[in-house]
Short mmCIF file of C-alpha atoms in Angstrom, two decimals:
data_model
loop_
_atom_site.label_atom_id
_atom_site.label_comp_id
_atom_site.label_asym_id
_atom_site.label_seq_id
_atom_site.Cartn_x
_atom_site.Cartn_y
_atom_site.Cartn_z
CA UNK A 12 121.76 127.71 63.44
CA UNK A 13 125.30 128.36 64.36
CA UNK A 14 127.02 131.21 63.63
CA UNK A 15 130.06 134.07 64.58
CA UNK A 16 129.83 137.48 64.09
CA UNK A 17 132.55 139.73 63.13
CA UNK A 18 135.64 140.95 64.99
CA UNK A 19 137.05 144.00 65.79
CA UNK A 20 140.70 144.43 64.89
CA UNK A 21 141.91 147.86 65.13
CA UNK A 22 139.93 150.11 63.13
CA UNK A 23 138.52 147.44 60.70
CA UNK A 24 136.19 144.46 60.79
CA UNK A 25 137.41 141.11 59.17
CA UNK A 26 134.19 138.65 58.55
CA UNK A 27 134.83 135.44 60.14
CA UNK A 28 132.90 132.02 58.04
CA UNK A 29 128.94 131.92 58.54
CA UNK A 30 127.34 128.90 58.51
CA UNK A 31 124.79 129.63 56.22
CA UNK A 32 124.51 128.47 52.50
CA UNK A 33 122.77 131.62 51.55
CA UNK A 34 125.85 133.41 52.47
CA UNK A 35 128.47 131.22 51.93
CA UNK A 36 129.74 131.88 48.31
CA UNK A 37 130.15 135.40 48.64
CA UNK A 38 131.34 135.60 52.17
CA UNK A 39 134.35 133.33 50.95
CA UNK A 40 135.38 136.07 48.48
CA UNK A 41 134.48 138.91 51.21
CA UNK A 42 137.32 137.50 54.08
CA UNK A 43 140.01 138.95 51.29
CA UNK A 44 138.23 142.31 51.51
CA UNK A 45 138.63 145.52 53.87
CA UNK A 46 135.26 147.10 55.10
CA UNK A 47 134.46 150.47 56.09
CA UNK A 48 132.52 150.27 59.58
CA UNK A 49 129.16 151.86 57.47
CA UNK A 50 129.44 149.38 54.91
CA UNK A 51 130.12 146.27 56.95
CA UNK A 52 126.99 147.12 59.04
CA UNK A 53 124.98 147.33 55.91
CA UNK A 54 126.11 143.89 54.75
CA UNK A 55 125.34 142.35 58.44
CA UNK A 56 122.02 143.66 58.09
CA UNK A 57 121.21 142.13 54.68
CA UNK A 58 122.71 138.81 56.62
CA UNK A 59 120.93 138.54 59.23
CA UNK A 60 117.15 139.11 57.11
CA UNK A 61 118.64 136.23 54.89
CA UNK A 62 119.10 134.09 57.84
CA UNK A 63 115.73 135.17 59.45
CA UNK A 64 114.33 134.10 56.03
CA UNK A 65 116.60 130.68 56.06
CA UNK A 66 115.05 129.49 59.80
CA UNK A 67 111.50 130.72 58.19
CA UNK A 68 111.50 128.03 55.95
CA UNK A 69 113.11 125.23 57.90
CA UNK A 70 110.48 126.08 60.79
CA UNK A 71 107.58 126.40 58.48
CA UNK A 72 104.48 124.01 57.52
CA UNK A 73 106.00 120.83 55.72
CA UNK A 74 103.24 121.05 53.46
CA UNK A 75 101.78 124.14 52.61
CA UNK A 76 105.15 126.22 53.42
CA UNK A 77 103.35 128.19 55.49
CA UNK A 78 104.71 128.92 58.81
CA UNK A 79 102.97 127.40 61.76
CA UNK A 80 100.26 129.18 64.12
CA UNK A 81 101.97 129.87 67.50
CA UNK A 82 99.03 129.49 69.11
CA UNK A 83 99.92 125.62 71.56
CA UNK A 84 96.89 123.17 71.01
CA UNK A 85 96.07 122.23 74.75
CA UNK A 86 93.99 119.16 75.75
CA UNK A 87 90.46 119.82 77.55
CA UNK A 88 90.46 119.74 80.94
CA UNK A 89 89.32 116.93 82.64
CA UNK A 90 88.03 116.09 86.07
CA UNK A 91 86.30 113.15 87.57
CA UNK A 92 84.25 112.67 90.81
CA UNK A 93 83.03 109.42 92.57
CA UNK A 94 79.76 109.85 94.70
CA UNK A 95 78.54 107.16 96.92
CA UNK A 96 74.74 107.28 98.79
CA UNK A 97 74.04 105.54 101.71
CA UNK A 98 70.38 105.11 103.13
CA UNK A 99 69.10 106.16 106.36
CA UNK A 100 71.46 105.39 109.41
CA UNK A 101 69.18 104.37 112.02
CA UNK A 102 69.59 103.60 115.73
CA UNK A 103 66.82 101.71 117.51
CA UNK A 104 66.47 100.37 121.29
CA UNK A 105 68.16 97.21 120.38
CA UNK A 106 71.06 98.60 118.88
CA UNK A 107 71.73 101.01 121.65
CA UNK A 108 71.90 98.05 124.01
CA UNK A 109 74.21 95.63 121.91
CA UNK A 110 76.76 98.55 121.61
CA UNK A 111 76.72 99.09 124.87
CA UNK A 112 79.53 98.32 127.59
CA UNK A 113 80.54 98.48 131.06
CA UNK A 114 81.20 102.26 132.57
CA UNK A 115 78.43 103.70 130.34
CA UNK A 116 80.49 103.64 127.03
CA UNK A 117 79.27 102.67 123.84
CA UNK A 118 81.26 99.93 120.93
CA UNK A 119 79.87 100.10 117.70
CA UNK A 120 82.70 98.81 115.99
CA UNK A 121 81.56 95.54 113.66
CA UNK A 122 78.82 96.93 112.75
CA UNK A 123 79.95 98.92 109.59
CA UNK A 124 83.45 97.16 109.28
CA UNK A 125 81.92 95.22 105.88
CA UNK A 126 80.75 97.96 104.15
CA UNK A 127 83.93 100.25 104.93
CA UNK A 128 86.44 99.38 102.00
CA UNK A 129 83.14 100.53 99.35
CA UNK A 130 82.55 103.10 101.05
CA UNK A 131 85.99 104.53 101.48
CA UNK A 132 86.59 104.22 97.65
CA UNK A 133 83.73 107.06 96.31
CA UNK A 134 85.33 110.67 96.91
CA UNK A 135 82.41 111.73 98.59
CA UNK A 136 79.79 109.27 100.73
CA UNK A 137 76.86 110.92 101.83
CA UNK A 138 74.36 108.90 104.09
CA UNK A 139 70.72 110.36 106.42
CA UNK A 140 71.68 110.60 110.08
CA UNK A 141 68.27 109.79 111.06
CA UNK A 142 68.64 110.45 114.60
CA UNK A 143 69.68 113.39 117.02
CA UNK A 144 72.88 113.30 119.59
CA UNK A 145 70.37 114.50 122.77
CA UNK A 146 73.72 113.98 125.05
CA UNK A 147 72.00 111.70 127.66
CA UNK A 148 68.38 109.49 128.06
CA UNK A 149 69.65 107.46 124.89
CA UNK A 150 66.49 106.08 123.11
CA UNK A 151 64.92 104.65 119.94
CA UNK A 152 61.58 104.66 118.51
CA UNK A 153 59.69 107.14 118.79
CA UNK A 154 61.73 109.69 119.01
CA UNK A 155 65.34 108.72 118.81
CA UNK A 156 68.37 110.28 120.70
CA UNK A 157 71.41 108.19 119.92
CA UNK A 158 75.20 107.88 121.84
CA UNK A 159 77.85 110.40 120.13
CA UNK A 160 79.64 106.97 119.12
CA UNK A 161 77.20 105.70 116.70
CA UNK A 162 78.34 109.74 114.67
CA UNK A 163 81.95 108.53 115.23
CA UNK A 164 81.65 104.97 113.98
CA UNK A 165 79.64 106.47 110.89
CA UNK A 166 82.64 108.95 109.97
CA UNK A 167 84.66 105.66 110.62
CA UNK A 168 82.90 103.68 107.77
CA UNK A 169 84.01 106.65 105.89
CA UNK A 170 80.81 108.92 105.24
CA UNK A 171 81.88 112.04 104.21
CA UNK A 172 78.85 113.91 104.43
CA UNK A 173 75.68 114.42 106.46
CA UNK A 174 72.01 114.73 106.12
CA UNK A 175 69.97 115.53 109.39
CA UNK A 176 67.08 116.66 107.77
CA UNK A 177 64.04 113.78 108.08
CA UNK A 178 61.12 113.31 110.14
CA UNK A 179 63.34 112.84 113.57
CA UNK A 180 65.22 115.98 113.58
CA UNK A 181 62.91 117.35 116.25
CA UNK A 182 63.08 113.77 118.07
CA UNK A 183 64.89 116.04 121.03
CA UNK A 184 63.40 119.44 120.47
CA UNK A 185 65.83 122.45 120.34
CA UNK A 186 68.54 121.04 122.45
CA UNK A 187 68.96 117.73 120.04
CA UNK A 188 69.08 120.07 116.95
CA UNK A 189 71.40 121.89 118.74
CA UNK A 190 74.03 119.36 120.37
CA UNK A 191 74.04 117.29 116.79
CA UNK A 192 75.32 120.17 114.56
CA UNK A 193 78.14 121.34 117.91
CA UNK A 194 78.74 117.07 117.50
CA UNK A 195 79.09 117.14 113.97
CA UNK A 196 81.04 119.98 113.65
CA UNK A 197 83.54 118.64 116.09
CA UNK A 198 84.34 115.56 114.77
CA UNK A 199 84.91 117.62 111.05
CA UNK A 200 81.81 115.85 109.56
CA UNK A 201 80.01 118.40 106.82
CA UNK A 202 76.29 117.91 107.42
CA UNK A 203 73.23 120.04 106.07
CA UNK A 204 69.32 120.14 106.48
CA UNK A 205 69.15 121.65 110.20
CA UNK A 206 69.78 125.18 111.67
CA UNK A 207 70.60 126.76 114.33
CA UNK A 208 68.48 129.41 112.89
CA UNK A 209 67.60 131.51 109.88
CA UNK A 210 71.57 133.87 109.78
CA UNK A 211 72.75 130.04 110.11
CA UNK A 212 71.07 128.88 107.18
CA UNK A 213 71.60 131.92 104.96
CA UNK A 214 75.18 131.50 105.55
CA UNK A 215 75.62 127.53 105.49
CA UNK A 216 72.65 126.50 102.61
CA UNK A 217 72.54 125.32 99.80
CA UNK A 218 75.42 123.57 100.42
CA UNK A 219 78.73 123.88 98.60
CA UNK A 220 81.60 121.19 98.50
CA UNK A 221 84.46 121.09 96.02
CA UNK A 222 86.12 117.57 94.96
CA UNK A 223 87.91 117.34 92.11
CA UNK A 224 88.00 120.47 90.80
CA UNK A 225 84.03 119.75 90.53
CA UNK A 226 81.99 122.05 92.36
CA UNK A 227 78.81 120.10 94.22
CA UNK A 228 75.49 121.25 95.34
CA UNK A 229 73.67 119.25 97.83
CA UNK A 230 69.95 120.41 99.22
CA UNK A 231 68.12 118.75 101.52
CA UNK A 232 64.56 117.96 102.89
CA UNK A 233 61.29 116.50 104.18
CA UNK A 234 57.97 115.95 104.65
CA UNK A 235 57.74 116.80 108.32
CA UNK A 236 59.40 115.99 111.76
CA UNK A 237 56.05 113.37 112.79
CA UNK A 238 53.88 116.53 113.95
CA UNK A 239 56.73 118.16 116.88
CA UNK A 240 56.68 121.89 115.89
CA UNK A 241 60.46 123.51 115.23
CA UNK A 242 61.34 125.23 117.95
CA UNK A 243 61.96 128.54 117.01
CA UNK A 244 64.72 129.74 116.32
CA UNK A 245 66.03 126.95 114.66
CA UNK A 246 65.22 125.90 111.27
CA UNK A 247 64.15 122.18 109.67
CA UNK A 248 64.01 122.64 105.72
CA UNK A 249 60.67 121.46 104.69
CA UNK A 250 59.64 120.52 101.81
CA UNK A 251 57.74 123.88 100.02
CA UNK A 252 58.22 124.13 96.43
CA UNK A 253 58.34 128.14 96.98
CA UNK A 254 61.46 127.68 99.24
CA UNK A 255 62.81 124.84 97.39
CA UNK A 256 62.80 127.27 94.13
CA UNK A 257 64.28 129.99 95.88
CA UNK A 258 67.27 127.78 97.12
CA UNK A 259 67.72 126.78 93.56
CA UNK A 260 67.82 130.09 91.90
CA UNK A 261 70.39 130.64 94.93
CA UNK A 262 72.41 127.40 94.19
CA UNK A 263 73.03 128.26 90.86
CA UNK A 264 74.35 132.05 91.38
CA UNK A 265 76.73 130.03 93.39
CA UNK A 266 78.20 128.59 89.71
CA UNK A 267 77.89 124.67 90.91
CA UNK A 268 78.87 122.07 88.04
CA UNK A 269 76.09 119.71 89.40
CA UNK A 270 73.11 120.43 91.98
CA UNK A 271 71.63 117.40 93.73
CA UNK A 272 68.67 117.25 95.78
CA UNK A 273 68.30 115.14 98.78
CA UNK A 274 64.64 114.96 100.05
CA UNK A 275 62.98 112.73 102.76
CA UNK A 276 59.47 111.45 101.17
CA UNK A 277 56.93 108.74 100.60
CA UNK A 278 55.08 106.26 102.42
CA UNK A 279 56.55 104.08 104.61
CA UNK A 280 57.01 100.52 103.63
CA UNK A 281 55.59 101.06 100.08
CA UNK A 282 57.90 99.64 97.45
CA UNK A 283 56.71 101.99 94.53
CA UNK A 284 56.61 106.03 95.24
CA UNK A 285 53.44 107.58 95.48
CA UNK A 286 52.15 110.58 93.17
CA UNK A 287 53.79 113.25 95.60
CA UNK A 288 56.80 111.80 95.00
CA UNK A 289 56.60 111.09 91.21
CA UNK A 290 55.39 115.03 90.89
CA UNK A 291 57.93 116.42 93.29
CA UNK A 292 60.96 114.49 91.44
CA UNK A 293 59.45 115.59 88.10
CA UNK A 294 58.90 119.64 89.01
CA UNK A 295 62.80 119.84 90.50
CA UNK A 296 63.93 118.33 87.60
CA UNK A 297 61.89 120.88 85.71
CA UNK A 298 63.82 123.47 87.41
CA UNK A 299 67.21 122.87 87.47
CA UNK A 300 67.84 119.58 89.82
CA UNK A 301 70.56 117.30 87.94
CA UNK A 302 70.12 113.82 90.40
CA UNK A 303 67.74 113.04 93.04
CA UNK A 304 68.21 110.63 95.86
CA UNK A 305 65.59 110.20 98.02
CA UNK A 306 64.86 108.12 101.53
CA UNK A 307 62.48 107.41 104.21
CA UNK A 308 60.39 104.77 103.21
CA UNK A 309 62.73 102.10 104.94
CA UNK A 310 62.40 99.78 102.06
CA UNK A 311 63.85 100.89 98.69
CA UNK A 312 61.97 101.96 96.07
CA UNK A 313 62.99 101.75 92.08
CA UNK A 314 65.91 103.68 90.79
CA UNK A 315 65.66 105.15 87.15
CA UNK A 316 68.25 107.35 85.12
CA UNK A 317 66.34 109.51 83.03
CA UNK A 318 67.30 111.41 79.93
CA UNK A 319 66.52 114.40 78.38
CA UNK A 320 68.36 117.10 76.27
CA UNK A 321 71.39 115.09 76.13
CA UNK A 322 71.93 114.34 79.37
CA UNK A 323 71.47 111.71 81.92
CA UNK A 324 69.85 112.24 85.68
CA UNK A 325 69.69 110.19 88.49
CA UNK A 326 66.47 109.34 90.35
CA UNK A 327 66.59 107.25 93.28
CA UNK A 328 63.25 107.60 94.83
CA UNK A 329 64.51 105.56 98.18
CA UNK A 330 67.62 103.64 99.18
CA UNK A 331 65.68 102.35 102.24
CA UNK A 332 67.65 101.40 105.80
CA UNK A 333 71.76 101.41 106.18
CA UNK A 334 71.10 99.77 109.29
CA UNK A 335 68.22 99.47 111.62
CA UNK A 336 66.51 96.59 114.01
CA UNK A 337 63.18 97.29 111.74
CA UNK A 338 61.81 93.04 110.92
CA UNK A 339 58.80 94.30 108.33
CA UNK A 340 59.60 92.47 105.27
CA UNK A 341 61.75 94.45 102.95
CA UNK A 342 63.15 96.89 105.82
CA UNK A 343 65.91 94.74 106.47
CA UNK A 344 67.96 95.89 103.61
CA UNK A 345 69.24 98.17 101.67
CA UNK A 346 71.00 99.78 98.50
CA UNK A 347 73.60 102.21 98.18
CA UNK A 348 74.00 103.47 94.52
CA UNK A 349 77.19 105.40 93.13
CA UNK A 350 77.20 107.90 90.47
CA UNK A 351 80.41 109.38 88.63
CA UNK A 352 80.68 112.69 87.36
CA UNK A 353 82.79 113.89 84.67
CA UNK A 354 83.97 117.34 83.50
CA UNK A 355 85.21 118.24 80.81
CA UNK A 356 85.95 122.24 79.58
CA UNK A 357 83.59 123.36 82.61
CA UNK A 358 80.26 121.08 81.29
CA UNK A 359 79.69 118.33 83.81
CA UNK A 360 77.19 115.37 82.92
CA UNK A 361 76.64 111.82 84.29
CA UNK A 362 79.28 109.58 82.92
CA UNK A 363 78.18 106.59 84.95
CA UNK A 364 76.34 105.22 87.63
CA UNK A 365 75.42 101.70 89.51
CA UNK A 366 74.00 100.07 92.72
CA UNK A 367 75.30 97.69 95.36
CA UNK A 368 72.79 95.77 97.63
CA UNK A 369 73.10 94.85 101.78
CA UNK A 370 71.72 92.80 104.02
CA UNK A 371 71.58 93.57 107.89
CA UNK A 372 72.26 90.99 110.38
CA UNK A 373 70.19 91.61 113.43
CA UNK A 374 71.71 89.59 116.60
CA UNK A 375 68.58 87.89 117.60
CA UNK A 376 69.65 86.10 113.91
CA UNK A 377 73.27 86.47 114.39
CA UNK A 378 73.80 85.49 118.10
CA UNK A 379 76.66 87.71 117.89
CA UNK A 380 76.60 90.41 119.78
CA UNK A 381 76.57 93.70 117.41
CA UNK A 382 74.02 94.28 114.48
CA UNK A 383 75.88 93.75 111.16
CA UNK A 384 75.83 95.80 107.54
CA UNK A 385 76.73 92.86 105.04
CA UNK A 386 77.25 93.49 101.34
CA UNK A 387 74.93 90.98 99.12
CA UNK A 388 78.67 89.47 98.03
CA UNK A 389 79.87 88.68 101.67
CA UNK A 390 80.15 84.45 101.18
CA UNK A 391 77.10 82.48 102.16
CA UNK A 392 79.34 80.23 104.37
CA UNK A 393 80.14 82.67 106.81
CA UNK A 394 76.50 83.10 107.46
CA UNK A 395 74.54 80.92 109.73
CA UNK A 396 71.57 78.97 108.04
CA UNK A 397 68.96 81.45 109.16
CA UNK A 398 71.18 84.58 108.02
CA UNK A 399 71.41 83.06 104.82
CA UNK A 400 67.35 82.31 104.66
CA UNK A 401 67.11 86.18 105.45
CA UNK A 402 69.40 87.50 103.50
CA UNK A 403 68.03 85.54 100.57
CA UNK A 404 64.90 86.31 100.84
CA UNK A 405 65.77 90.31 100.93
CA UNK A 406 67.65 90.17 97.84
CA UNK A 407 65.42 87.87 96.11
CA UNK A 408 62.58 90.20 96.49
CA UNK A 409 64.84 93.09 96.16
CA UNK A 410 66.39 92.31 92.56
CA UNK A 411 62.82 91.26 91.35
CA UNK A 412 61.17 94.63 92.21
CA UNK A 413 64.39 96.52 90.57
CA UNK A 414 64.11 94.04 87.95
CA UNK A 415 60.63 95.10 86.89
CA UNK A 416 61.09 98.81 87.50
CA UNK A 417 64.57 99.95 87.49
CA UNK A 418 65.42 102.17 84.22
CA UNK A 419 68.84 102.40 82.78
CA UNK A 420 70.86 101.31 85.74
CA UNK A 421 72.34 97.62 86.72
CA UNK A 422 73.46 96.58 90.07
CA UNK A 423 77.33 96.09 90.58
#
């Protein structure tokens, strides 16, 4: 509201107009007056509460005249995060020897190029490294030891994140433990499930990554490592519902919005999880899991979302092979599923979540030369008649079994 104050000419003050209608009338008559400096300060005090009193009411509640709360109305906070799953990242004799080349180097590109732009698109894409990085003697089954390019063209595709802990971690004894986390830690990969030993673990586990402004919990473990002992010092996490338990209790003085449990489990080649598995899944989520994604079978299993106490959880009980030269039926395929995560005023739930299928051409189908991750959209005419018969066949049997079994989640 505009306004002058009073002047100062020699020893008396003069009242200059006031533009307020409260004072108006009687300020008019005023001007013609002389003021002692006492009694013009009174009558500038009694102004001023009548214009405090004026921008009172023309600031106040339009309806109830009351004057509004100061307090600012903000808008919950909001953050969203996009997680992607991969299965288990393979690497048998076969595809060591189409990626390799001339001077001992190793060319893996083709093989994920397909399946990069999904991939890329979560926030986070976490995938099982199911094999160790011995250095040298590169092998498949039994006990795998794959070339450091087959890390770099995974980190290429875009995974984000790690797992090494599965039945292979001990494939190359201390030394392939070892060499795989000095690997992955070099190229900037995060990764979790192996040890250099117990200070290592203690410091490193359960995992922590932030995305988002969402804080994320991932643990990780198996069954075994196919009967090799762990050399000592280094550590495999097992699966041991008293360590498992501790870890949790551990995650969760950590304050994470979401904890998510990784384990390696089940029977190999069985579609449907056993009883372990069905027990396991329904004891973490007893104590404090949020989402489980599981692998190892190398065929995939059904994927459920359960509910309970408001919220939704994830259950994937096996997302079976990303890529591998396994023939069995069923093992030459795969799903990846993606879950999103919202938060809103620090509570985080499930908002969403889905599945995409693949297909992996081998080149003994192909007659290309590199092994192939196709996604179940790639177009039928770029495949060869017995690449389509194949990759038919997978997905036929595929979306029947998820069909039949699959709770409260659709493919995309």
């Amino acid at each position: 509201m505009a306004h002058r104050f009073p002047y100062l000419r020699k020893k008396h003050y003069f009242c200059e107009t006031i533009n307020n209608p409260f004072l108006r009338l009687s300020l008019k008559t005023m001007t013609r007056l002389r003021f002692s400096l006492s009694a013009w300060r009174h009558l500038r005090s009694i102004g001023l509460v009548l214009i405090a009193m004026t921008t009172c009411c023309c600031t106040g509640n339009a309806q109830g005249g009351s004057p509004q709360n100061d307090s600012t109305l903000q808008e919950p906070e909001y953050h969203e995060v996009t997680l992607l799953f991969g299965g288990d990242l393979m690497q048998h004799e076969a595809q060591i020897k189409s990626a390799y080349r001339q001077g001992g180097k190793y060319d893996y590109s083709g093989v994920f190029d397909l399946m990069a732009p999904k991939i890329q698109e979560a926030d986070l894409a976490i995938a099982n490294f199911e094999v160790t990085l011995g250095g040298s003697n590169f092998k498949g089954y039994p006990q795998f030891c794959a070339p450091d390019e087959y890390l770099q063209a995974a980190i290429d595709c875009g995974f984000d994140i790690l797992t090494t802990c599965n039945n292979h971690s001990v494939d190359t004894y201390g030394r392939g433990i070892d060499r795989t986390i000095t690997m992955m830690d070099s190229l900037g990969v995060k990764h979790l499930g192996t040890y250099r030993n117990m200070e290592e673990r203690n410091a490193l586990y359960p995992f922590i990554i932030e995305k988002n402004d969402i804080r994320i919990c991932l643990l990780n473990y198996t069954y075994g490592t196919n009967g090799i002992p762990v050399p000592k010092p280094y550590v495999v996490n097992l699966i041991d519902t008293t360590v498992i338990a501790q870890d949790i209790a551990k995650a969760k003085s950590l304050n994470p919005d979401v904890i998510i449990c990784i384990p390696h489990w089940g029977d190999e080649y069985q579609l449907l999880p056993n009883k372990a598995q069905r027990e396991l899944a329904d004891w973490m989520f007893a104590h404090g899991i949020d989402h489980i994604v599981g692998g190892h079978p190398h065929v995939v299993e059904p994927i459920e979302v359960r509910e309970f106490n408001g919220e939704k959880h994830l259950l994937a009980y096996s997302l079976g092979n990303f890529v591998s030269n396994q023939s069995r039926p069923n093992t030459d395929g795969g799903t990846m599923v993606r879950m999103t995560l919202a938060k809103t005023d620090n509570h985080t739930q499930l908002l969403n979540c889905d599945y995409s299928l693949y297909w992996v051409s081998r080149p003994v189908t192909s007659e290309l030369r590199h092994f192939r991750v196709i996604p179940a959209s790639y177009p039928s005419d770029s495949l060869n008649a017995t690449e389509r018969a194949k990759r038919d066949t997978y997905l036929k049997n595929t979306r029947a079994l998820f069909e039949k079994h699959n709770k409260g989640i659709k493919e995309k």
